[in-house]
Coordinates of C-alpha atoms in Angstrom, one line a residue:
M12 CA -41.6 12.2 16.6
S13 CA -41.5 8.4 14.2
K14 CA -39.1 5.5 15.9
S15 CA -37.5 3.3 14.3
P16 CA -38.9 -0.3 12.7
R17 CA -37.7 -2.9 15.5
R18 CA -35.7 -6.0 13.9
K19 CA -37.2 -9.5 14.4
L20 CA -34.9 -12.5 14.2
K21 CA -35.9 -14.4 10.4
I22 CA -36.8 -17.7 9.9
G23 CA -38.3 -18.9 7.0
T24 CA -37.7 -21.6 4.3
I25 CA -34.2 -22.4 3.0
D26 CA -34.2 -20.7 0.9
D27 CA -34.4 -17.5 3.7
F28 CA -30.6 -18.7 4.7
H29 CA -28.5 -18.8 1.8
H30 CA -25.8 -16.8 3.2
F31 CA -25.2 -18.4 5.7
W32 CA -22.4 -20.0 2.6
Y33 CA -20.0 -15.7 3.8
L34 CA -19.6 -18.2 6.6
L35 CA -17.3 -20.1 4.8
I36 CA -15.4 -15.8 4.7
W37 CA -14.7 -16.9 8.5
I38 CA -13.2 -20.2 8.4
V39 CA -9.9 -19.2 5.9
Y40 CA -9.8 -15.9 8.2
L41 CA -9.7 -17.2 11.0
S42 CA -6.7 -19.9 9.4
L43 CA -4.7 -17.5 7.9
F44 CA -4.7 -15.7 11.6
Y45 CA -4.3 -19.6 12.8
L46 CA -0.7 -20.0 10.8
A47 CA 0.0 -16.0 12.0
E48 CA 0.3 -17.2 15.0
H49 CA 1.9 -20.2 15.4
L50 CA 4.3 -19.9 12.5
V51 CA 6.3 -16.5 13.1
T52 CA 7.8 -17.5 15.7
K53 CA 11.5 -16.3 15.2
N54 CA 13.0 -12.9 13.3
Y55 CA 9.8 -11.3 14.6
W56 CA 8.5 -8.3 15.1
V57 CA 7.5 -6.5 18.7
S58 CA 4.9 -3.6 18.8
Y59 CA 7.0 -2.1 20.4
L60 CA 8.2 2.2 20.3
P61 CA 10.3 3.9 23.3
I62 CA 7.4 6.9 23.3
D63 CA 5.6 3.5 25.6
D64 CA 7.7 3.6 28.6
Q65 CA 5.7 6.8 29.1
I66 CA 2.7 5.5 28.3
P67 CA 1.0 4.7 31.5
F68 CA -0.8 1.0 31.6
C69 CA -4.4 1.2 32.0
R70 CA -5.8 -2.8 33.2
F71 CA -9.6 -1.6 32.3
F72 CA -7.9 -2.4 28.5
I73 CA -7.9 -5.8 29.3
V74 CA -11.9 -5.8 28.9
P75 CA -12.4 -5.3 24.8
Y76 CA -8.7 -6.5 24.2
C77 CA -10.1 -10.0 25.6
M78 CA -13.5 -9.6 24.2
W79 CA -12.7 -8.3 20.3
H80 CA -13.1 -11.9 19.2
P81 CA -16.0 -12.4 21.4
L82 CA -17.5 -9.7 20.0
L83 CA -16.8 -10.5 16.3
V84 CA -19.5 -14.0 17.2
L85 CA -21.6 -12.4 19.0
M86 CA -21.6 -9.4 15.9
T87 CA -22.0 -12.5 13.1
A88 CA -24.7 -14.1 15.4
Y89 CA -27.1 -11.2 15.3
L90 CA -26.4 -9.8 12.4
I91 CA -26.4 -13.4 10.0
F92 CA -30.5 -13.7 12.3
T93 CA -31.4 -10.1 12.1
D94 CA -30.1 -8.5 8.8
P95 CA -29.2 -10.6 6.0
P96 CA -27.9 -8.2 3.6
A97 CA -25.5 -5.4 7.0
F98 CA -24.7 -9.1 7.9
K99 CA -23.7 -9.9 4.0
R100 CA -21.8 -6.9 4.2
F101 CA -20.1 -7.6 7.4
M102 CA -18.7 -10.8 5.6
L103 CA -17.6 -8.6 2.4
Y104 CA -15.0 -6.7 4.0
I105 CA -13.7 -9.3 5.9
G106 CA -12.9 -11.2 2.9
F107 CA -12.2 -8.4 0.5
G108 CA -10.3 -6.0 3.6
V109 CA -8.4 -8.5 5.7
I110 CA -8.5 -11.6 3.6
C111 CA -7.4 -10.3 -0.3
G112 CA -5.5 -7.7 2.0
F113 CA -3.1 -10.8 3.5
A114 CA -2.8 -12.3 0.5
S115 CA -0.6 -9.3 -1.3
G116 CA 0.8 -8.3 1.1
F117 CA 1.9 -12.3 1.3
S118 CA 2.6 -12.1 -2.6
Y119 CA 4.0 -8.9 -2.2
N120 CA 6.9 -8.8 0.3
A121 CA 7.7 -12.7 -0.7
V122 CA 8.2 -12.4 -4.4
L123 CA 10.3 -8.6 -3.4
A124 CA 12.0 -10.3 -0.5
T125 CA 13.6 -13.1 -2.4
V126 CA 14.6 -11.8 -6.4
G127 CA 15.4 -8.5 -4.7
K128 CA 18.4 -10.8 -2.8
W129 CA 19.8 -12.6 -6.2
F130 CA 20.9 -8.8 -7.3
P131 CA 21.9 -7.0 -4.7
D132 CA 23.8 -3.8 -5.9
K133 CA 20.9 -3.6 -8.1
Q134 CA 17.8 -2.8 -5.7
G135 CA 17.0 0.0 -6.9
L136 CA 16.2 -0.8 -10.9
I137 CA 14.7 -4.6 -9.9
S138 CA 12.5 -3.5 -7.4
G139 CA 11.1 -0.7 -9.8
I140 CA 10.8 -3.7 -12.2
L141 CA 8.5 -5.7 -10.6
L142 CA 7.3 -2.9 -9.8
M143 CA 5.7 -2.3 -12.2
G144 CA 4.2 -4.7 -13.1
F145 CA 2.3 -5.0 -9.8
G146 CA 1.2 -1.0 -11.9
I147 CA 0.2 -2.5 -14.6
S148 CA -1.3 -5.4 -13.7
S149 CA -3.4 -2.8 -12.0
F150 CA -4.0 -1.1 -15.1
L151 CA -5.2 -4.2 -17.4
I152 CA -7.2 -6.2 -14.8
G153 CA -9.4 -2.6 -14.7
K154 CA -9.7 -2.3 -18.3
L155 CA -10.5 -6.1 -19.1
Y156 CA -13.5 -6.7 -15.5
Q157 CA -14.5 -3.6 -17.8
V158 CA -14.4 -5.5 -21.0
C159 CA -15.4 -8.7 -19.8
T160 CA -18.6 -7.4 -17.1
P161 CA -22.0 -7.3 -18.1
D162 CA -24.1 -4.8 -16.5
A163 CA -26.5 -7.3 -16.1
I164 CA -26.8 -6.6 -12.0
G165 CA -24.2 -9.1 -10.4
A166 CA -22.8 -10.2 -13.0
W167 CA -19.2 -9.1 -11.1
R168 CA -19.9 -12.1 -8.7
R169 CA -18.8 -14.2 -11.2
S170 CA -16.0 -11.4 -12.8
F171 CA -14.2 -12.2 -9.2
I172 CA -14.8 -16.0 -8.8
V173 CA -12.6 -16.2 -12.5
L174 CA -10.0 -13.9 -11.6
G175 CA -9.4 -15.6 -8.0
V176 CA -9.1 -18.4 -10.0
V177 CA -6.5 -16.8 -11.6
S178 CA -4.9 -15.6 -9.8
A179 CA -4.5 -18.5 -7.4
V180 CA -3.2 -20.3 -10.9
V181 CA -0.8 -18.2 -12.4
M182 CA 1.2 -17.3 -7.9
A183 CA 1.1 -21.9 -7.9
I184 CA 2.9 -22.3 -10.6
C185 CA 4.6 -18.9 -10.1
G186 CA 5.7 -20.0 -7.1
F187 CA 7.8 -23.0 -8.1
F188 CA 10.3 -20.6 -9.9
L189 CA 11.2 -18.3 -7.1
E190 CA 13.1 -19.7 -4.1
K191 CA 16.0 -17.5 -2.2
P192 CA 19.5 -18.1 -3.1
G193 CA 21.7 -20.2 -1.1
K194 CA 24.2 -19.6 1.1
D195 CA 27.0 -20.7 -0.9
F196 CA 25.4 -17.6 -3.3
A197 CA 27.4 -14.5 -4.2
P198 CA 27.0 -11.7 -6.8
P199 CA 28.9 -11.4 -9.8
A200 CA 32.2 -9.9 -9.6
A201 CA 30.8 -7.7 -12.6
A202 CA 28.1 -6.3 -11.0
S203 CA 30.0 -4.8 -8.3
V204 CA 32.3 -3.3 -10.2
K205 CA 30.3 -1.4 -11.9
K206 CA 28.0 -0.4 -8.8
K207 CA 28.3 3.3 -8.4
Y208 CA 26.6 4.6 -5.2
V209 CA 27.7 2.5 -2.4
N210 CA 26.2 4.3 1.2
P211 CA 28.6 5.2 3.2
V212 CA 27.0 4.6 7.1
A213 CA 25.0 1.0 5.1
M214 CA 24.3 -1.8 8.3
E215 CA 22.6 -5.1 9.3
A216 CA 19.6 -4.0 11.2
G217 CA 16.9 -6.3 11.8
T218 CA 12.9 -4.1 12.9
G219 CA 13.4 -2.8 16.9
E220 CA 17.4 -1.2 16.1
M221 CA 15.9 0.6 12.5
L222 CA 12.7 2.1 15.1
K223 CA 15.4 3.4 16.6
K224 CA 16.7 5.5 14.0
P225 CA 15.8 9.2 12.5
A226 CA 16.6 8.7 9.1
F227 CA 14.0 5.7 9.3
W228 CA 11.7 8.5 10.5
L229 CA 12.5 10.8 8.1
Y230 CA 12.4 9.0 5.1
Y231 CA 8.4 7.1 6.4
L232 CA 7.8 10.7 6.0
W233 CA 8.9 11.4 3.1
A234 CA 7.1 8.2 2.0
I235 CA 3.8 8.8 3.5
L236 CA 4.4 12.9 1.9
L237 CA 4.8 11.7 -1.4
S238 CA 2.3 8.8 -1.3
A239 CA -0.2 10.9 0.1
A240 CA 0.6 13.7 -3.0
G241 CA 0.6 10.6 -5.5
L242 CA -2.9 9.4 -4.2
A243 CA -5.0 12.7 -4.3
L244 CA -3.6 13.7 -8.3
V245 CA -5.3 9.9 -9.4
S246 CA -8.3 10.7 -7.6
Q247 CA -9.1 14.1 -8.8
A248 CA -7.3 12.8 -12.4
S249 CA -10.8 12.1 -14.5
A250 CA -13.0 14.8 -12.5
I251 CA -10.4 17.5 -13.5
A252 CA -9.6 16.5 -17.1
K253 CA -13.7 16.8 -17.2
E254 CA -13.7 20.4 -15.6
V255 CA -10.5 21.2 -17.7
G256 CA -11.8 19.5 -21.8
P257 CA -15.6 20.0 -21.2
T258 CA -15.7 18.9 -25.0
V259 CA -13.3 14.8 -24.5
S260 CA -15.1 12.4 -24.6
I261 CA -15.5 10.1 -21.4
G262 CA -12.9 7.3 -23.6
T263 CA -10.1 10.0 -24.0
I264 CA -11.0 11.0 -21.0
T265 CA -10.5 7.5 -19.9
T266 CA -7.3 7.2 -21.5
V267 CA -6.3 9.6 -20.5
V268 CA -5.6 9.4 -17.0
G269 CA -4.7 5.3 -17.6
L270 CA -1.7 7.4 -18.5
I271 CA -0.8 7.7 -15.1
S272 CA -0.9 4.2 -14.4
I273 CA 1.3 3.2 -17.6
F274 CA 3.6 7.2 -16.1
N275 CA 3.6 5.0 -13.0
G276 CA 5.6 2.2 -14.2
I277 CA 7.6 4.0 -16.3
G278 CA 8.6 5.5 -13.6
R279 CA 9.2 2.4 -11.0
V280 CA 11.5 1.8 -13.6
I281 CA 13.8 4.6 -14.4
L282 CA 13.5 6.4 -11.2
G283 CA 14.6 2.7 -9.0
G284 CA 17.6 2.9 -11.8
L285 CA 18.7 5.6 -11.0
F286 CA 18.8 4.9 -7.5
D287 CA 21.2 2.2 -7.9
K288 CA 23.4 4.2 -9.8
V289 CA 22.9 8.4 -7.8
G290 CA 22.1 7.0 -4.4
R291 CA 18.9 8.2 -2.4
S292 CA 19.9 11.8 -1.3
G293 CA 19.3 11.8 -5.8
T294 CA 16.7 10.2 -5.6
M295 CA 14.4 11.4 -3.7
Q296 CA 15.3 15.3 -4.2
T297 CA 14.4 13.8 -8.0
V298 CA 11.2 12.9 -7.0
N299 CA 10.4 16.1 -5.0
V300 CA 11.1 17.8 -8.2
L301 CA 9.3 16.8 -10.4
F302 CA 5.5 16.8 -7.6
V303 CA 6.7 20.4 -8.4
V304 CA 7.2 20.1 -12.2
T305 CA 3.6 18.1 -11.8
G306 CA 1.6 20.6 -10.0
I307 CA 3.4 23.8 -11.7
V308 CA 2.1 22.3 -15.4
L309 CA -1.8 21.3 -13.6
I310 CA -2.0 25.1 -12.3
A311 CA -0.9 25.7 -15.6
A312 CA -3.5 24.3 -17.1
L313 CA -6.2 25.1 -14.2
K314 CA -5.2 28.1 -15.2
M315 CA -5.5 28.2 -19.2
Q316 CA -8.6 25.4 -19.5
S317 CA -5.8 23.5 -21.3
F318 CA -6.1 19.8 -22.6
P319 CA -2.3 19.1 -23.7
V320 CA -1.0 20.6 -20.2
L321 CA -3.0 18.2 -18.0
V322 CA -2.1 15.4 -20.1
A323 CA 1.8 16.6 -19.7
G324 CA 0.8 17.2 -15.8
F325 CA -0.2 13.8 -16.0
I326 CA 2.8 12.2 -17.0
I327 CA 4.6 13.5 -14.8
G328 CA 3.1 12.5 -11.9
G329 CA 2.6 9.7 -12.7
L330 CA 6.3 9.6 -13.2
A331 CA 7.5 11.4 -10.1
Y332 CA 5.3 9.0 -8.3
G333 CA 6.7 6.0 -9.4
G334 CA 9.8 6.5 -7.7
V335 CA 8.0 6.6 -4.3
T336 CA 7.9 2.3 -4.2
P337 CA 10.8 1.3 -5.4
A338 CA 12.8 3.8 -3.8
N339 CA 11.1 2.5 -0.4
A340 CA 13.0 -1.1 -1.2
A341 CA 15.7 0.5 -2.0
F342 CA 16.2 2.5 1.3
V343 CA 15.2 -0.2 3.0
S344 CA 17.8 -2.5 1.8
S345 CA 21.2 -0.2 1.2
Y346 CA 20.8 0.9 5.2
Y347 CA 19.4 -1.7 6.8
G348 CA 20.8 -4.5 4.5
L349 CA 18.9 -8.0 3.4
K350 CA 18.9 -10.4 6.6
H351 CA 15.3 -8.8 7.5
Y352 CA 15.2 -7.8 4.3
S353 CA 11.5 -8.6 4.1
L354 CA 10.0 -7.7 7.8
N355 CA 11.9 -4.2 7.6
L356 CA 10.1 -3.2 4.1
S357 CA 7.3 -4.2 5.5
V358 CA 7.1 -1.3 8.1
V359 CA 8.1 0.9 5.3
V360 CA 4.9 0.4 2.9
T361 CA 2.3 0.9 6.7
N362 CA 2.7 4.2 4.9
L363 CA -0.1 4.1 2.6
M364 CA -2.4 2.9 5.4
F365 CA -1.3 7.1 6.4
A366 CA -1.2 8.1 2.8
S367 CA -4.7 6.7 1.2
F368 CA -6.3 10.0 3.7
G369 CA -4.1 12.1 0.7
S370 CA -7.6 12.2 -1.4
T371 CA -9.4 12.2 1.6
V372 CA -8.2 15.9 2.6
A373 CA -7.8 16.5 -0.9
G374 CA -11.8 15.8 -1.3
A375 CA -11.9 18.2 1.6
L376 CA -10.6 20.7 -0.2
Y377 CA -11.8 20.7 -3.0
D378 CA -15.9 20.7 -0.9
A379 CA -13.9 24.0 1.3
T380 CA -12.2 26.0 -2.0
G381 CA -14.4 24.9 -5.8
S382 CA -11.8 24.6 -7.1
Y383 CA -9.4 22.0 -7.8
M384 CA -6.4 24.2 -7.4
S385 CA -6.4 23.7 -3.7
T386 CA -4.9 19.7 -4.7
Y387 CA -2.8 21.1 -7.2
L388 CA -1.7 23.7 -4.1
M389 CA -1.4 21.1 -1.9
I390 CA 0.7 18.2 -4.3
C391 CA 3.4 21.7 -4.1
G392 CA 3.4 21.7 -1.0
M393 CA 4.1 18.2 0.3
A394 CA 7.0 17.9 -2.6
L395 CA 9.1 21.2 -0.8
V396 CA 7.9 19.5 2.3
G397 CA 9.7 16.5 1.6
V398 CA 13.2 18.4 -0.1
L399 CA 13.5 19.7 3.3
V400 CA 13.3 15.9 4.7
S401 CA 15.5 14.6 2.9
I402 CA 17.6 17.5 3.7
G403 CA 17.6 15.8 7.1
I404 CA 18.3 12.7 6.4
S405 CA 21.7 13.5 4.9
I406 CA 22.3 15.2 8.3
C407 CA 21.8 12.4 9.8
D408 CA 24.3 10.3 7.8
K409 CA 26.2 12.6 8.8
R410 CA 26.2 13.0 12.4
M411 CA 25.8 9.5 11.8
L412 CA 29.4 8.6 9.6
A413 CA 30.6 11.3 12.3
K414 CA 30.6 8.2 14.6
M415 CA 32.2 5.9 13.0
K416 CA 35.2 8.3 12.5

């Protein structure tokens, strides 16, 4: 049996230590950690659920809890001297995973929460328009990256640096135009007349109180299911397009797959505005039906080997997936108010952590069955469960109204 080679301490010329520059990532990471810990001293969310009271305290858990940061330091020190390539990957995971995720969350919630307060009677439409901007930006930046980045090894670094600088400048400039309404702000009188839907069980609730509501957890489940369905569609789109259209050019396939993103943005505006008109139930059921239709159309495309039918399925699927994100924002504001909106929305969007496994499950289903049919049956199944979940929220609303009377 051959033994794996032992790692040795690498000490040589200055060229051997260029990777030390990656330590600068730690400065940014620890600065963000310090700010989050010392600046957020009120209106924060305590990580607590009623089930926590049923879990016995384990004093031994204190050891790994207290060793978390020392272990990170030891891992950094070990890799930096023994395995520079692994050290670079380790720091990139922290940099792009933690820091970029942190920044994305800041901008996402800050923009939605600030702008949304100016339009309390149009939460669905406004969140849809804003979220369309998020969706279009990912589509455009991907295209720009492909055009502007040469094929040479390492060329992506220059593109990332330019993108980072441009993003910082744009956010710094636009940040001056974002401000929350003053205490004397009142929405236009005409706006309240035009509004056709008012949630009868609306309340001002903090995050702790929101987490005690069955309606919240049912909606959270719905968001996971439908977001997972959308991610499964996106993850398999390119491969299924190549299977259905083997003679179609790569450029055409790329454009067709891009239609999902385009109509996702359109769907955010349309279905966000629909939430303001017909309310939570009508919007959720519309999204559910669109996903069921998406699954049926894509199954038909597979059976018929029809590329035009596949394109129709992608368009409908993009519209359906676009309805989930504005529904998140509108649900939070219409059910639990604007006072704690920022934090409440942050909790709701954590559904994406669980929904991200939708693409993983879709891949596993394909590996097990050898057919994309299983993915689209899964999408239909998730949407049908979403129908039942939406009905469950309506039942919770009726019980709440009965208690209020």
